[in-house]
Amino acid sequence: HVQLVESGGGSVQAGGSLRLSCASSGHNYSPSCMAWFRQAAGKEREWVAFTNGYGVPAYADFVNGRFTISRDNAKNTLYQQMDSLKLGDTAMYFCAGSSTRSCGRDYRDWGQGTQVTVS
């Protein structure tokens, strides 16, 4: 049974930082793409960042150097360090795991999300 469990969300003031974690079990994602998405209330889900199976990251334009995605394959955990948070970063953040080394549009597994609220 594959599970992705996010943690680390919470309430923070604008300019603050949070570190999200996504622990995976039931599947080895170390050779695969993993990503973070977010969905704000009333808006569509949007891609935030991914790290492919080679460990190469990519970020959405709105990140603008504020977030860092990383992974610890030994711990089966994906991270996202988020600094200089803005009001517009308020959203539910989801991690997703792919079945491929390269990152595309399709992800096989999704977590339940962790809420980030910036005030």
PDB file of C-alpha atoms in Angstrom:
ATOM      1  CA  HIS A   1       0.000   0.000   0.000  1.00  0.00           C
ATOM      2  CA  VAL A   2       1.608   3.228  -1.187  1.00  0.00           C
ATOM      3  CA  GLN A   3       1.360   6.254   1.048  1.00  0.00           C
ATOM      4  CA  LEU A   4       2.619   9.809   0.827  1.00  0.00           C
ATOM      5  CA  VAL A   5       2.203  11.756   4.045  1.00  0.00           C
ATOM      6  CA  GLU A   6       2.916  15.469   4.184  1.00  0.00           C
ATOM      7  CA  SER A   7       3.763  17.406   7.319  1.00  0.00           C
ATOM      8  CA  GLY A   8       5.267  20.708   8.356  1.00  0.00           C
ATOM      9  CA  GLY A   9       2.510  23.063   7.348  1.00  0.00           C
ATOM     10  CA  GLY A  10       1.133  25.677   9.681  1.00  0.00           C
ATOM     11  CA  SER A  11       0.496  29.354  10.196  1.00  0.00           C
ATOM     12  CA  VAL A  12       3.298  31.825   9.698  1.00  0.00           C
ATOM     13  CA  GLN A  13       3.660  35.558   9.277  1.00  0.00           C
ATOM     14  CA  ALA A  14       4.623  37.017   5.945  1.00  0.00           C
ATOM     15  CA  GLY A  15       8.371  36.836   5.518  1.00  0.00           C
ATOM     16  CA  GLY A  16       8.623  33.717   7.633  1.00  0.00           C
ATOM     17  CA  SER A  17       9.702  30.192   6.763  1.00  0.00           C
ATOM     18  CA  LEU A  18       8.351  26.673   6.836  1.00  0.00           C
ATOM     19  CA  ARG A  19       9.811  23.322   5.917  1.00  0.00           C
ATOM     20  CA  LEU A  20       7.452  20.775   4.444  1.00  0.00           C
ATOM     21  CA  SER A  21       8.147  17.057   4.498  1.00  0.00           C
ATOM     22  CA  CYS A  22       6.626  14.211   2.538  1.00  0.00           C
ATOM     23  CA  ALA A  23       7.302  10.716   3.829  1.00  0.00           C
ATOM     24  CA  SER A  24       6.679   7.874   1.424  1.00  0.00           C
ATOM     25  CA  SER A  25       6.067   4.223   2.127  1.00  0.00           C
ATOM     26  CA  GLY A  26       5.137   1.204   0.085  1.00  0.00           C
ATOM     27  CA  HIS A  27       7.128   2.313  -2.965  1.00  0.00           C
ATOM     28  CA  ASN A  28      10.695   3.314  -3.663  1.00  0.00           C
ATOM     29  CA  TYR A  29      10.643   6.756  -5.254  1.00  0.00           C
ATOM     30  CA  SER A  30      14.382   7.278  -5.205  1.00  0.00           C
ATOM     31  CA  PRO A  31      14.782   6.792  -8.986  1.00  0.00           C
ATOM     32  CA  SER A  32      11.656   8.752  -9.800  1.00  0.00           C
ATOM     33  CA  CYS A  33      10.385  12.259 -10.123  1.00  0.00           C
ATOM     34  CA  MET A  34       8.709  13.759  -7.071  1.00  0.00           C
ATOM     35  CA  ALA A  35       6.966  17.097  -6.895  1.00  0.00           C
ATOM     36  CA  TRP A  36       5.136  19.627  -4.805  1.00  0.00           C
ATOM     37  CA  PHE A  37       1.832  21.140  -5.867  1.00  0.00           C
ATOM     38  CA  ARG A  38      -0.466  23.561  -4.118  1.00  0.00           C
ATOM     39  CA  GLN A  39      -4.091  24.550  -4.253  1.00  0.00           C
ATOM     40  CA  ALA A  40      -5.467  27.737  -2.804  1.00  0.00           C
ATOM     41  CA  ALA A  41      -9.117  28.073  -1.872  1.00  0.00           C
ATOM     42  CA  GLY A  42     -11.212  28.566  -4.969  1.00  0.00           C
ATOM     43  CA  LYS A  43      -8.303  28.063  -7.339  1.00  0.00           C
ATOM     44  CA  GLU A  44      -6.973  25.218  -9.414  1.00  0.00           C
ATOM     45  CA  ARG A  45      -4.083  23.100  -8.259  1.00  0.00           C
ATOM     46  CA  GLU A  46      -0.746  24.392  -9.517  1.00  0.00           C
ATOM     47  CA  TRP A  47       2.698  22.951  -9.744  1.00  0.00           C
ATOM     48  CA  VAL A  48       5.316  24.386  -7.366  1.00  0.00           C
ATOM     49  CA  ALA A  49       8.517  22.379  -7.819  1.00  0.00           C
ATOM     50  CA  PHE A  50       9.872  18.997  -8.741  1.00  0.00           C
ATOM     51  CA  THR A  51      13.053  17.015  -8.461  1.00  0.00           C
ATOM     52  CA  ASN A  52      13.568  14.383 -11.105  1.00  0.00           C
ATOM     53  CA  GLY A  53      15.115  10.966 -10.705  1.00  0.00           C
ATOM     54  CA  TYR A  54      18.544  12.485 -11.349  1.00  0.00           C
ATOM     55  CA  GLY A  55      18.102  14.945  -8.495  1.00  0.00           C
ATOM     56  CA  VAL A  56      17.720  17.946 -10.764  1.00  0.00           C
ATOM     57  CA  PRO A  57      15.183  20.467  -9.446  1.00  0.00           C
ATOM     58  CA  ALA A  58      12.895  22.872 -11.220  1.00  0.00           C
ATOM     59  CA  TYR A  59      10.569  25.547  -9.892  1.00  0.00           C
ATOM     60  CA  ALA A  60       7.539  27.476 -10.956  1.00  0.00           C
ATOM     61  CA  ASP A  61       8.232  31.100 -11.836  1.00  0.00           C
ATOM     62  CA  PHE A  62       6.389  32.419  -8.813  1.00  0.00           C
ATOM     63  CA  VAL A  63       8.873  30.685  -6.509  1.00  0.00           C
ATOM     64  CA  ASN A  64      11.530  33.190  -7.551  1.00  0.00           C
ATOM     65  CA  GLY A  65      14.306  31.644  -5.477  1.00  0.00           C
ATOM     66  CA  ARG A  66      12.309  31.442  -2.250  1.00  0.00           C
ATOM     67  CA  PHE A  67      11.748  27.655  -2.092  1.00  0.00           C
ATOM     68  CA  THR A  68      14.186  24.755  -2.172  1.00  0.00           C
ATOM     69  CA  ILE A  69      13.115  21.215  -2.961  1.00  0.00           C
ATOM     70  CA  SER A  70      15.270  18.333  -1.780  1.00  0.00           C
ATOM     71  CA  ARG A  71      15.040  14.653  -1.073  1.00  0.00           C
ATOM     72  CA  ASP A  72      16.624  12.146   1.265  1.00  0.00           C
ATOM     73  CA  ASN A  73      16.338   8.845  -0.529  1.00  0.00           C
ATOM     74  CA  ALA A  74      17.634   6.914   2.482  1.00  0.00           C
ATOM     75  CA  LYS A  75      14.665   8.229   4.467  1.00  0.00           C
ATOM     76  CA  ASN A  76      12.208   8.071   1.579  1.00  0.00           C
ATOM     77  CA  THR A  77      11.378  11.681   2.269  1.00  0.00           C
ATOM     78  CA  LEU A  78      10.866  14.721   0.074  1.00  0.00           C
ATOM     79  CA  TYR A  79      11.294  18.211   1.505  1.00  0.00           C
ATOM     80  CA  GLN A  80      10.501  21.752   0.564  1.00  0.00           C
ATOM     81  CA  GLN A  81      12.099  24.625   2.411  1.00  0.00           C
ATOM     82  CA  MET A  82       9.981  27.732   1.954  1.00  0.00           C
ATOM     83  CA  ASP A  83      11.433  31.119   2.878  1.00  0.00           C
ATOM     84  CA  SER A  84      10.200  34.686   2.481  1.00  0.00           C
ATOM     85  CA  LEU A  85       6.627  33.460   2.484  1.00  0.00           C
ATOM     86  CA  LYS A  86       3.968  35.737   1.059  1.00  0.00           C
ATOM     87  CA  LEU A  87       0.246  36.005   1.561  1.00  0.00           C
ATOM     88  CA  GLY A  88      -0.190  34.471  -1.880  1.00  0.00           C
ATOM     89  CA  ASP A  89       1.568  31.295  -0.740  1.00  0.00           C
ATOM     90  CA  THR A  90      -1.412  30.384   1.416  1.00  0.00           C
ATOM     91  CA  ALA A  91      -2.656  27.040   0.122  1.00  0.00           C
ATOM     92  CA  MET A  92      -2.874  23.327   0.725  1.00  0.00           C
ATOM     93  CA  TYR A  93       0.427  21.804  -0.347  1.00  0.00           C
ATOM     94  CA  PHE A  94       0.552  18.313  -1.804  1.00  0.00           C
ATOM     95  CA  CYS A  95       3.428  16.048  -2.666  1.00  0.00           C
ATOM     96  CA  ALA A  96       3.233  13.684  -5.620  1.00  0.00           C
ATOM     97  CA  GLY A  97       5.287  10.771  -6.850  1.00  0.00           C
ATOM     98  CA  SER A  98       5.818   9.708 -10.420  1.00  0.00           C
ATOM     99  CA  SER A  99       6.524   6.350 -12.001  1.00  0.00           C
ATOM    100  CA  THR A 100       9.161   7.867 -14.282  1.00  0.00           C
ATOM    101  CA  ARG A 101      12.616   9.318 -13.801  1.00  0.00           C
ATOM    102  CA  SER A 102      11.768  12.425 -15.793  1.00  0.00           C
ATOM    103  CA  CYS A 103       9.040  14.756 -14.642  1.00  0.00           C
ATOM    104  CA  GLY A 104       5.930  15.189 -16.701  1.00  0.00           C
ATOM    105  CA  ARG A 105       2.298  15.911 -16.083  1.00  0.00           C
ATOM    106  CA  ASP A 106       1.276  12.553 -14.670  1.00  0.00           C
ATOM    107  CA  TYR A 107       1.874  11.466 -11.097  1.00  0.00           C
ATOM    108  CA  ARG A 108       0.858   8.068  -9.808  1.00  0.00           C
ATOM    109  CA  ASP A 109       0.524   8.861  -6.125  1.00  0.00           C
ATOM    110  CA  TRP A 110      -0.597  11.872  -4.104  1.00  0.00           C
ATOM    111  CA  GLY A 111      -0.552  12.793  -0.466  1.00  0.00           C
ATOM    112  CA  GLN A 112      -3.455  14.263   1.473  1.00  0.00           C
ATOM    113  CA  GLY A 113      -1.852  17.667   1.807  1.00  0.00           C
ATOM    114  CA  THR A 114      -0.641  19.998   4.511  1.00  0.00           C
ATOM    115  CA  GLN A 115      -2.084  23.474   4.980  1.00  0.00           C
ATOM    116  CA  VAL A 116       0.136  26.539   4.830  1.00  0.00           C
ATOM    117  CA  THR A 117      -1.378  29.818   5.963  1.00  0.00           C
ATOM    118  CA  VAL A 118       0.546  33.067   5.664  1.00  0.00           C
ATOM    119  CA  SER A 119      -0.824  36.165   7.390  1.00  0.00           C
TER     120      SER A 119
END
